[in-house]
């Protein structure tokens, strides 16, 4: 029963990871698990009273829905502070789940997920250049592309490539000092250094590194003190020919409130992107992950799952987790009919939470414009493009009629909506438009 509960919670986490933002998922669900399941009530163990209250108030509905898809007998979910019975049920943090065995005296070295290597990274047309650049950097750190800047939407493999670089460097040279952290953790460390009046110690620690990997650099935008410190660390490492690797959801020039001198530094090496993989690549990823877990799938099943995932690899893995858990718990084979049914339930759950208001809110936030401007008659190029994007998403994601979209967009004529949707559809032939749309769809799924 313990193994079954472990599978259930991992599958539920896979579903939650798709529907929640990365920040919410890693903050609130780390070190959680199922501690009991009796009389239709699943008891979830959490590490503290604060997290218990927050999860219970904010995520109870999503947790219950995710568990109900896996356990038909679930009547309710309860929460308690304590350790789960299933000790291996832990949220998998993107940056650090396993810490590879390294010399203990290297306190500068941050945890790197040992699972992510070049060997298990599936290469396709959408990531071929990024993969080649990452491999080159791993073989000759500080010599080829420095800095290496990788950008793309959430869940497409940026973190995997960064971990693969770190693991490859350490495989060849175990004594190398490497730090891999998010921009938010870099900021937290800097704030701690300021409070303890130890800025010099902070700078000295980072400047002694052989490689610095910063995930999600766009979160530094607007943090002037941290940016200034990062700028000095960057210059010191670059001058010493130490490797710098950066990731973001957009290229440097597109990051708002980032000083031009830092943008110039980030553009001084190689900038490469990762795009949404095609169906064949996603099918290969499904096959790779299923074989890793000793759960082989037919070619037809891999393609079916690949076609169902419209945005990122994390969503794809969430669907695979659901299929695995269902088959293991019920002792059945992963038939195409079963997979189709699971995909249908997952799609219905996402659509039930999607509204025109959420689309408008997400689009205006992405383009950094006001809602009133989006719904106005203004003809500024950026506003028009954002407006057409919202129209297109209501049509494609919600299946709304043109008149219904017209009402949601401030009472426009439905012929205007038809023109806007068609205009956006034609613009999708340009990679920039496709990438923008994919980023917004990712945010809608959070």
CSV table of C-alpha atoms in Angstrom, one decimal:
chain,number,residue,atom,x,y,z
A,1,UNK,CA,0.0,0.0,0.0
A,2,UNK,CA,2.9,2.3,0.7
A,3,UNK,CA,4.2,2.0,-2.9
A,4,UNK,CA,0.7,2.7,-4.2
A,5,UNK,CA,0.3,5.8,-2.0
A,6,UNK,CA,3.7,7.0,-3.3
A,7,UNK,CA,2.6,6.5,-6.9
A,8,UNK,CA,-0.7,8.3,-6.2
A,9,UNK,CA,1.0,11.4,-4.6
A,10,UNK,CA,3.6,11.6,-7.3
A,11,UNK,CA,0.9,11.5,-10.0
A,12,UNK,CA,-1.1,14.1,-8.1
A,13,UNK,CA,2.0,16.3,-7.9
A,14,UNK,CA,2.5,15.9,-11.7
A,15,UNK,CA,-1.0,17.2,-12.3
A,16,UNK,CA,-0.5,20.1,-9.8
A,17,UNK,CA,2.8,21.0,-11.3
A,18,UNK,CA,1.1,21.6,-14.7
A,19,UNK,CA,-1.7,23.8,-13.3
A,20,UNK,CA,0.3,25.9,-10.7
A,21,UNK,CA,3.1,28.3,-11.2
A,22,UNK,CA,6.6,27.1,-10.7
A,23,UNK,CA,7.1,29.4,-7.7
A,24,UNK,CA,3.9,28.1,-5.9
A,25,UNK,CA,4.6,24.5,-6.7
A,26,UNK,CA,8.2,24.5,-5.3
A,27,UNK,CA,7.4,26.7,-2.4
A,28,UNK,CA,4.3,24.9,-1.0
A,29,UNK,CA,4.6,21.3,-2.0
A,30,UNK,CA,8.2,20.5,-1.1
A,31,UNK,CA,8.5,17.7,1.5
A,32,UNK,CA,4.8,16.8,1.4
A,33,UNK,CA,3.3,13.4,1.1
A,34,UNK,CA,0.4,11.1,1.9
A,35,UNK,CA,0.5,9.9,5.5
A,36,UNK,CA,-2.8,8.0,5.6
A,37,UNK,CA,-5.9,7.0,3.5
A,38,UNK,CA,-8.9,5.7,5.5
A,39,UNK,CA,-12.6,5.8,5.0
A,40,UNK,CA,-12.3,7.9,1.9
A,41,UNK,CA,-10.2,10.6,3.5
A,42,UNK,CA,-6.6,11.2,2.3
A,43,UNK,CA,-4.4,12.7,4.9
A,44,UNK,CA,-1.6,14.9,3.5
A,45,UNK,CA,1.4,15.5,5.7
A,46,UNK,CA,3.1,18.9,5.5
A,47,UNK,CA,6.3,20.3,7.1
A,48,UNK,CA,4.8,23.2,9.1
A,49,UNK,CA,1.6,24.7,10.4
A,50,UNK,CA,2.0,27.8,8.2
A,51,UNK,CA,2.2,25.6,5.1
A,52,UNK,CA,-0.7,23.5,6.3
A,53,UNK,CA,-2.9,26.6,6.6
A,54,UNK,CA,-1.8,28.0,3.2
A,55,UNK,CA,-2.3,24.7,1.3
A,56,UNK,CA,-5.6,24.1,2.9
A,57,UNK,CA,-6.9,27.5,2.1
A,58,UNK,CA,-5.4,28.0,-1.4
A,59,UNK,CA,-5.0,24.6,-3.0
A,60,UNK,CA,-7.5,22.3,-1.4
A,61,UNK,CA,-9.8,22.1,-4.4
A,62,UNK,CA,-6.9,21.4,-6.9
A,63,UNK,CA,-5.5,18.7,-4.6
A,64,UNK,CA,-8.8,17.0,-4.1
A,65,UNK,CA,-9.5,17.1,-7.9
A,66,UNK,CA,-6.1,15.6,-8.7
A,67,UNK,CA,-6.5,12.8,-6.1
A,68,UNK,CA,-10.1,12.1,-7.1
A,69,UNK,CA,-8.9,11.3,-10.7
A,70,UNK,CA,-6.5,8.7,-9.3
A,71,UNK,CA,-8.6,7.4,-6.4
A,72,UNK,CA,-12.4,7.2,-7.1
A,73,UNK,CA,-13.2,6.5,-3.4
A,74,UNK,CA,-11.8,9.9,-2.2
A,75,UNK,CA,-14.4,11.8,-0.3
A,76,UNK,CA,-12.2,14.5,1.3
A,77,UNK,CA,-8.6,15.6,1.9
A,78,UNK,CA,-7.2,16.4,5.4
A,79,UNK,CA,-3.9,18.0,6.3
A,80,UNK,CA,-1.6,17.5,9.3
A,81,UNK,CA,1.9,18.6,10.3
A,82,UNK,CA,4.4,15.8,10.3
A,83,UNK,CA,6.4,13.5,8.1
A,84,UNK,CA,4.6,11.4,5.4
A,85,UNK,CA,4.7,7.6,5.8
A,86,UNK,CA,6.1,7.4,2.3
A,87,UNK,CA,9.5,9.0,2.9
A,88,UNK,CA,10.3,9.1,-0.8
A,89,UNK,CA,7.4,11.3,-1.7
A,90,UNK,CA,9.1,14.7,-2.1
A,91,UNK,CA,8.4,17.4,-4.6
A,92,UNK,CA,11.1,17.3,-7.2
A,93,UNK,CA,12.7,20.7,-7.3
A,94,UNK,CA,13.9,21.6,-10.8
A,95,UNK,CA,17.3,22.8,-9.6
A,96,UNK,CA,18.2,20.4,-6.8
A,97,UNK,CA,16.7,17.1,-6.0
A,98,UNK,CA,19.8,15.0,-5.9
A,99,UNK,CA,23.2,16.2,-4.8
A,100,UNK,CA,26.0,14.5,-6.7
A,101,UNK,CA,28.8,13.2,-4.5
A,102,UNK,CA,31.4,16.0,-4.5
A,103,UNK,CA,34.2,17.1,-2.1
A,104,UNK,CA,32.6,18.4,1.1
A,105,UNK,CA,35.0,21.3,1.4
A,106,UNK,CA,33.6,23.1,-1.7
A,107,UNK,CA,31.1,25.2,0.2
A,108,UNK,CA,30.6,27.4,-2.9
A,109,UNK,CA,29.1,24.6,-4.9
A,110,UNK,CA,25.3,24.6,-5.0
A,111,UNK,CA,23.3,21.4,-5.5
A,112,UNK,CA,23.0,20.2,-9.0
A,113,UNK,CA,20.4,17.6,-10.1
A,114,UNK,CA,22.4,14.5,-11.0
A,115,UNK,CA,19.5,13.1,-13.1
A,116,UNK,CA,19.9,15.7,-15.8
A,117,UNK,CA,22.7,14.8,-18.3
A,118,UNK,CA,23.4,15.2,-22.0
A,119,UNK,CA,22.8,11.4,-22.4
A,120,UNK,CA,19.1,11.7,-21.4
A,121,UNK,CA,18.4,15.0,-23.1
A,122,UNK,CA,16.3,14.3,-26.2
A,123,UNK,CA,17.6,16.4,-29.1
A,124,UNK,CA,15.3,17.7,-31.9
A,125,UNK,CA,14.9,20.6,-34.3
A,126,UNK,CA,13.6,22.8,-31.5
A,127,UNK,CA,16.7,22.6,-29.3
A,128,UNK,CA,19.5,21.4,-31.5
A,129,UNK,CA,21.5,24.6,-31.4
A,130,UNK,CA,21.1,25.1,-27.7
A,131,UNK,CA,22.2,21.5,-27.1
A,132,UNK,CA,25.3,21.9,-29.3
A,133,UNK,CA,26.3,25.1,-27.6
A,134,UNK,CA,25.8,23.6,-24.1
A,135,UNK,CA,27.9,20.6,-25.0
A,136,UNK,CA,30.6,22.8,-26.3
A,137,UNK,CA,30.6,24.9,-23.1
A,138,UNK,CA,30.7,21.8,-21.0
A,139,UNK,CA,33.8,20.5,-22.8
A,140,UNK,CA,35.6,23.8,-22.8
A,141,UNK,CA,34.2,26.0,-20.0
A,142,UNK,CA,35.2,29.7,-20.3
A,143,UNK,CA,36.7,29.2,-23.7
A,144,UNK,CA,34.0,29.0,-26.3
A,145,UNK,CA,30.7,30.8,-25.6
A,146,UNK,CA,30.9,33.0,-22.5
A,147,UNK,CA,28.4,33.9,-21.4
A,148,UNK,CA,26.0,31.3,-22.7
A,149,UNK,CA,22.4,32.7,-22.6
A,150,UNK,CA,19.6,30.2,-23.1
A,151,UNK,CA,16.0,31.4,-23.3
A,152,UNK,CA,12.6,29.8,-24.0
A,153,UNK,CA,9.2,29.2,-22.4
A,154,UNK,CA,8.8,27.4,-19.1
A,155,UNK,CA,9.3,23.6,-19.1
A,156,UNK,CA,11.2,23.2,-22.4
A,157,UNK,CA,14.5,22.0,-21.0
A,158,UNK,CA,16.6,25.0,-20.1
A,159,UNK,CA,17.3,23.8,-16.5
A,160,UNK,CA,18.0,20.3,-17.9
A,161,UNK,CA,20.7,21.7,-20.2
A,162,UNK,CA,22.2,23.8,-17.4
A,163,UNK,CA,22.4,20.9,-15.0
A,164,UNK,CA,23.9,18.8,-17.8
A,165,UNK,CA,26.7,21.3,-18.3
A,166,UNK,CA,27.4,21.4,-14.6
A,167,UNK,CA,27.4,17.7,-14.3
A,168,UNK,CA,29.7,17.3,-17.3
A,169,UNK,CA,32.2,19.8,-16.0
A,170,UNK,CA,32.3,18.1,-12.6
A,171,UNK,CA,32.6,14.7,-14.2
A,172,UNK,CA,35.8,15.8,-15.9
A,173,UNK,CA,37.0,18.0,-13.1
A,174,UNK,CA,35.5,17.1,-9.7
A,175,UNK,CA,37.4,19.9,-7.9
A,176,UNK,CA,35.8,22.7,-9.9
A,177,UNK,CA,33.8,25.2,-7.9
A,178,UNK,CA,30.3,25.6,-9.4
A,179,UNK,CA,27.3,27.5,-8.2
A,180,UNK,CA,23.9,26.9,-9.7
A,181,UNK,CA,21.0,28.9,-8.4
A,182,UNK,CA,18.0,30.9,-9.3
A,183,UNK,CA,18.1,34.7,-9.6
A,184,UNK,CA,15.8,34.8,-6.6
A,185,UNK,CA,18.2,32.8,-4.4
A,186,UNK,CA,21.0,35.0,-5.6
A,187,UNK,CA,19.0,38.0,-4.4
A,188,UNK,CA,18.2,36.4,-1.1
A,189,UNK,CA,21.9,35.7,-0.5
A,190,UNK,CA,22.8,39.3,-1.4
A,191,UNK,CA,20.2,40.7,1.0
A,192,UNK,CA,21.5,38.4,3.8
A,193,UNK,CA,25.0,39.7,3.1
A,194,UNK,CA,23.9,43.3,3.3
A,195,UNK,CA,22.1,42.7,6.6
A,196,UNK,CA,25.1,41.1,8.1
A,197,UNK,CA,27.4,43.8,6.7
A,198,UNK,CA,29.3,41.2,4.6
A,199,UNK,CA,29.2,42.4,1.0
A,200,UNK,CA,32.8,41.7,0.5
A,201,UNK,CA,32.5,38.1,1.7
A,202,UNK,CA,29.5,37.7,-0.7
A,203,UNK,CA,31.5,39.0,-3.7
A,204,UNK,CA,34.6,37.1,-2.8
A,205,UNK,CA,32.7,33.8,-2.6
A,206,UNK,CA,31.2,34.2,-6.1
A,207,UNK,CA,34.4,35.5,-7.7
A,208,UNK,CA,36.3,32.4,-6.7
A,209,UNK,CA,33.9,30.2,-8.7
A,210,UNK,CA,34.9,28.3,-11.9
A,211,UNK,CA,31.4,28.5,-13.3
A,212,UNK,CA,28.3,30.4,-12.3
A,213,UNK,CA,24.8,29.3,-13.5
A,214,UNK,CA,21.9,31.6,-12.9
A,215,UNK,CA,18.4,30.4,-13.7
A,216,UNK,CA,15.6,32.9,-14.6
A,217,UNK,CA,17.7,36.0,-14.8
A,218,UNK,CA,14.5,38.1,-15.7
A,219,UNK,CA,13.5,38.1,-12.0
A,220,UNK,CA,16.4,40.4,-11.3
A,221,UNK,CA,14.7,43.1,-13.3
A,222,UNK,CA,14.1,46.2,-11.2
A,223,UNK,CA,16.2,45.1,-8.3
A,224,UNK,CA,18.9,47.8,-8.6
A,225,UNK,CA,21.1,46.7,-5.7
A,226,UNK,CA,21.2,43.1,-6.7
A,227,UNK,CA,21.8,43.9,-10.3
A,228,UNK,CA,24.7,46.1,-9.4
A,229,UNK,CA,26.3,43.3,-7.4
A,230,UNK,CA,25.6,40.8,-10.1
A,231,UNK,CA,27.2,43.1,-12.7
A,232,UNK,CA,30.4,43.2,-10.7
A,233,UNK,CA,30.5,39.4,-10.1
A,234,UNK,CA,29.8,38.9,-13.9
A,235,UNK,CA,32.7,41.2,-14.8
A,236,UNK,CA,35.1,39.6,-12.4
A,237,UNK,CA,34.3,36.1,-13.6
A,238,UNK,CA,34.3,37.0,-17.3
A,239,UNK,CA,37.7,38.8,-16.9
A,240,UNK,CA,39.1,35.6,-15.3
A,241,UNK,CA,37.7,33.5,-18.2
A,242,UNK,CA,35.3,31.6,-15.8
A,243,UNK,CA,32.2,30.3,-17.4
A,244,UNK,CA,28.8,32.1,-17.0
A,245,UNK,CA,25.6,30.4,-18.0
A,246,UNK,CA,22.3,32.3,-17.9
A,247,UNK,CA,18.7,31.3,-18.5
A,248,UNK,CA,15.5,33.3,-19.1
A,249,UNK,CA,12.1,33.1,-20.6
A,250,UNK,CA,13.1,35.8,-23.1
A,251,UNK,CA,16.2,37.3,-24.8
A,252,UNK,CA,18.2,40.0,-22.9
A,253,UNK,CA,16.8,42.9,-24.9
A,254,UNK,CA,13.2,41.9,-24.1
A,255,UNK,CA,13.8,41.9,-20.3
A,256,UNK,CA,12.2,45.1,-18.9
A,257,UNK,CA,14.1,47.3,-16.4
A,258,UNK,CA,17.5,45.7,-17.0
A,259,UNK,CA,20.3,48.2,-17.4
A,260,UNK,CA,21.7,48.5,-20.9
A,261,UNK,CA,25.2,47.9,-19.7
A,262,UNK,CA,24.1,44.5,-18.3
A,263,UNK,CA,22.1,43.7,-21.5
A,264,UNK,CA,25.3,44.4,-23.5
A,265,UNK,CA,27.3,42.0,-21.3
A,266,UNK,CA,24.7,39.2,-21.6
A,267,UNK,CA,24.7,39.7,-25.4
A,268,UNK,CA,28.5,39.4,-25.6
A,269,UNK,CA,28.6,35.6,-25.8
A,270,UNK,CA,26.1,33.3,-27.5
A,271,UNK,CA,22.3,33.7,-27.2
A,272,UNK,CA,20.3,30.6,-28.2
A,273,UNK,CA,16.7,29.6,-27.7
A,274,UNK,CA,14.7,26.5,-27.1
A,275,UNK,CA,11.3,26.3,-28.8
A,276,UNK,CA,8.3,24.1,-28.2
A,277,UNK,CA,9.3,20.6,-29.6
A,278,UNK,CA,7.5,19.0,-32.5
A,279,UNK,CA,5.4,15.9,-32.0
A,280,UNK,CA,8.2,13.5,-33.0
A,281,UNK,CA,10.5,15.0,-30.4
A,282,UNK,CA,7.9,14.9,-27.7
A,283,UNK,CA,7.1,11.3,-28.5
A,284,UNK,CA,10.8,10.5,-28.1
A,285,UNK,CA,10.8,12.3,-24.7
A,286,UNK,CA,7.8,10.2,-23.6
A,287,UNK,CA,9.7,7.1,-24.6
A,288,UNK,CA,12.9,8.1,-22.8
A,289,UNK,CA,11.0,9.0,-19.6
A,290,UNK,CA,8.8,5.9,-19.6
A,291,UNK,CA,11.8,3.6,-20.2
A,292,UNK,CA,13.7,5.3,-17.3
A,293,UNK,CA,10.8,4.3,-15.1
A,294,UNK,CA,10.5,0.7,-16.5
A,295,UNK,CA,7.1,1.5,-17.9
A,296,UNK,CA,7.5,0.9,-21.7
A,297,UNK,CA,4.8,2.3,-24.0
A,298,UNK,CA,3.9,1.5,-27.6
A,299,UNK,CA,4.8,3.9,-30.3
A,300,UNK,CA,1.1,4.8,-30.7
A,301,UNK,CA,0.8,5.6,-27.0
A,302,UNK,CA,3.9,7.8,-27.1
A,303,UNK,CA,2.5,9.8,-30.0
A,304,UNK,CA,-0.9,10.1,-28.4
A,305,UNK,CA,0.6,11.7,-25.3
A,306,UNK,CA,2.9,13.9,-27.4
A,307,UNK,CA,0.0,15.2,-29.4
A,308,UNK,CA,-2.0,15.9,-26.2
A,309,UNK,CA,0.7,18.2,-24.8
A,310,UNK,CA,0.4,21.6,-26.4
A,311,UNK,CA,2.8,23.6,-24.4
A,312,UNK,CA,5.8,22.2,-22.4
A,313,UNK,CA,7.6,19.0,-21.3
A,314,UNK,CA,6.4,19.4,-17.7
A,315,UNK,CA,2.8,19.0,-18.9
A,316,UNK,CA,3.8,16.0,-20.9
A,317,UNK,CA,5.5,14.4,-17.8
A,318,UNK,CA,2.4,15.2,-15.7
A,319,UNK,CA,0.2,13.2,-18.2
A,320,UNK,CA,2.7,10.3,-18.2
A,321,UNK,CA,2.6,10.3,-14.4
A,322,UNK,CA,-1.2,10.0,-14.4
A,323,UNK,CA,-1.1,7.1,-16.9
A,324,UNK,CA,1.6,5.2,-14.9
A,325,UNK,CA,-0.3,5.7,-11.6
A,326,UNK,CA,-3.6,4.6,-13.0
A,327,UNK,CA,-2.1,1.4,-14.6
A,328,UNK,CA,-0.1,0.5,-11.5
A,329,UNK,CA,-2.9,1.0,-9.1
A,330,UNK,CA,-5.5,-0.9,-11.1
A,331,UNK,CA,-3.1,-3.5,-12.5
A,332,UNK,CA,-4.0,-2.8,-16.1
A,333,UNK,CA,-2.1,-2.2,-19.3
A,334,UNK,CA,-1.8,1.4,-20.8
A,335,UNK,CA,-4.2,1.0,-23.7
A,336,UNK,CA,-4.9,3.8,-26.1
A,337,UNK,CA,-8.5,4.0,-24.8
A,338,UNK,CA,-7.3,4.5,-21.2
A,339,UNK,CA,-4.7,7.2,-22.3
A,340,UNK,CA,-7.4,9.0,-24.3
A,341,UNK,CA,-9.7,9.1,-21.3
A,342,UNK,CA,-7.0,10.5,-19.0
A,343,UNK,CA,-6.1,13.2,-21.6
A,344,UNK,CA,-9.7,14.2,-21.8
A,345,UNK,CA,-10.1,14.6,-18.0
A,346,UNK,CA,-6.9,16.7,-17.8
A,347,UNK,CA,-8.1,18.9,-20.7
A,348,UNK,CA,-11.5,19.4,-19.1
A,349,UNK,CA,-10.0,20.4,-15.8
A,350,UNK,CA,-7.8,23.0,-17.4
A,351,UNK,CA,-10.6,24.5,-19.5
A,352,UNK,CA,-12.9,24.7,-16.5
A,353,UNK,CA,-10.5,27.2,-14.9
A,354,UNK,CA,-10.0,29.3,-18.1
A,355,UNK,CA,-12.1,32.4,-18.6
A,356,UNK,CA,-12.1,35.4,-20.9
A,357,UNK,CA,-11.1,37.5,-17.8
A,358,UNK,CA,-8.1,35.3,-17.2
A,359,UNK,CA,-7.0,35.5,-20.8
A,360,UNK,CA,-7.3,39.3,-20.8
A,361,UNK,CA,-5.5,39.6,-17.5
A,362,UNK,CA,-2.7,37.3,-18.7
A,363,UNK,CA,-2.3,39.1,-22.0
A,364,UNK,CA,-2.2,42.6,-20.5
A,365,UNK,CA,0.4,41.4,-17.9
A,366,UNK,CA,2.5,39.8,-20.6
A,367,UNK,CA,2.6,42.9,-22.8
A,368,UNK,CA,2.7,45.3,-19.8
A,369,UNK,CA,-0.3,47.3,-20.9
A,370,UNK,CA,-3.5,48.3,-19.2
A,371,UNK,CA,-6.8,46.5,-19.5
A,372,UNK,CA,-8.6,49.7,-20.5
A,373,UNK,CA,-6.1,50.1,-23.4
A,374,UNK,CA,-6.7,46.6,-24.5
A,375,UNK,CA,-10.5,47.1,-24.6
A,376,UNK,CA,-10.2,50.6,-26.1
A,377,UNK,CA,-10.1,51.7,-29.7
A,378,UNK,CA,-6.4,52.7,-29.5
A,379,UNK,CA,-4.4,51.7,-32.6
A,380,UNK,CA,-0.9,51.6,-31.2
A,381,UNK,CA,0.9,48.6,-32.8
A,382,UNK,CA,1.6,46.8,-29.5
A,383,UNK,CA,-1.9,47.3,-28.2
A,384,UNK,CA,-3.4,46.1,-31.5
A,385,UNK,CA,-1.2,43.0,-31.4
A,386,UNK,CA,-2.1,42.2,-27.8
A,387,UNK,CA,-5.8,42.7,-28.6
A,388,UNK,CA,-5.7,40.3,-31.5
A,389,UNK,CA,-3.8,37.8,-29.3
A,390,UNK,CA,-6.6,37.9,-26.7
A,391,UNK,CA,-9.2,37.4,-29.4
A,392,UNK,CA,-7.3,34.5,-30.9
A,393,UNK,CA,-6.9,32.8,-27.5
A,394,UNK,CA,-10.6,33.1,-26.7
A,395,UNK,CA,-11.3,31.5,-30.1
A,396,UNK,CA,-8.8,28.7,-29.9
A,397,UNK,CA,-8.6,27.9,-26.1
A,398,UNK,CA,-12.2,28.5,-25.2
A,399,UNK,CA,-13.9,27.8,-28.5
A,400,UNK,CA,-16.0,31.0,-28.3
A,401,UNK,CA,-18.0,32.2,-31.2
A,402,UNK,CA,-17.1,35.5,-32.8
A,403,UNK,CA,-20.1,37.3,-31.3
A,404,UNK,CA,-19.3,36.0,-27.8
A,405,UNK,CA,-15.7,37.1,-28.1
A,406,UNK,CA,-16.9,40.5,-29.3
A,407,UNK,CA,-18.9,40.9,-26.1
A,408,UNK,CA,-16.0,39.8,-23.9
A,409,UNK,CA,-13.7,42.4,-25.7
A,410,UNK,CA,-15.9,45.4,-24.9
A,411,UNK,CA,-18.8,45.1,-27.3
A,412,UNK,CA,-16.9,45.1,-30.6
A,413,UNK,CA,-18.5,44.1,-34.0
A,414,UNK,CA,-18.0,40.4,-34.6
A,415,UNK,CA,-16.5,41.1,-38.0
A,416,UNK,CA,-13.7,42.9,-36.2
A,417,UNK,CA,-13.1,39.8,-34.1
A,418,UNK,CA,-13.0,37.6,-37.3
A,419,UNK,CA,-10.4,39.9,-38.8
A,420,UNK,CA,-8.3,40.0,-35.6
A,421,UNK,CA,-8.2,36.2,-35.3
A,422,UNK,CA,-7.3,35.7,-38.9
A,423,UNK,CA,-4.6,38.4,-38.7
A,424,UNK,CA,-3.0,36.6,-35.7
A,425,UNK,CA,-3.3,33.2,-37.4
A,426,UNK,CA,-1.3,34.6,-40.4
A,427,UNK,CA,1.3,36.1,-38.1
A,428,UNK,CA,2.0,32.6,-36.6
A,429,UNK,CA,4.3,31.9,-39.5
A,430,UNK,CA,6.8,34.2,-37.8
A,431,UNK,CA,8.8,32.5,-35.0
A,432,UNK,CA,8.5,35.5,-32.8
A,433,UNK,CA,4.7,35.5,-32.8
A,434,UNK,CA,4.6,31.7,-32.2
A,435,UNK,CA,7.0,32.1,-29.3
A,436,UNK,CA,5.0,34.9,-27.7
A,437,UNK,CA,1.8,32.9,-28.0
A,438,UNK,CA,3.4,29.8,-26.4
A,439,UNK,CA,4.6,31.9,-23.5
A,440,UNK,CA,1.1,33.3,-22.8
A,441,UNK,CA,-0.4,29.8,-23.1
A,442,UNK,CA,2.1,28.6,-20.6
A,443,UNK,CA,1.0,31.3,-18.2
A,444,UNK,CA,-2.7,30.5,-18.7
A,445,UNK,CA,-1.9,26.9,-17.6
A,446,UNK,CA,-0.5,28.1,-14.3
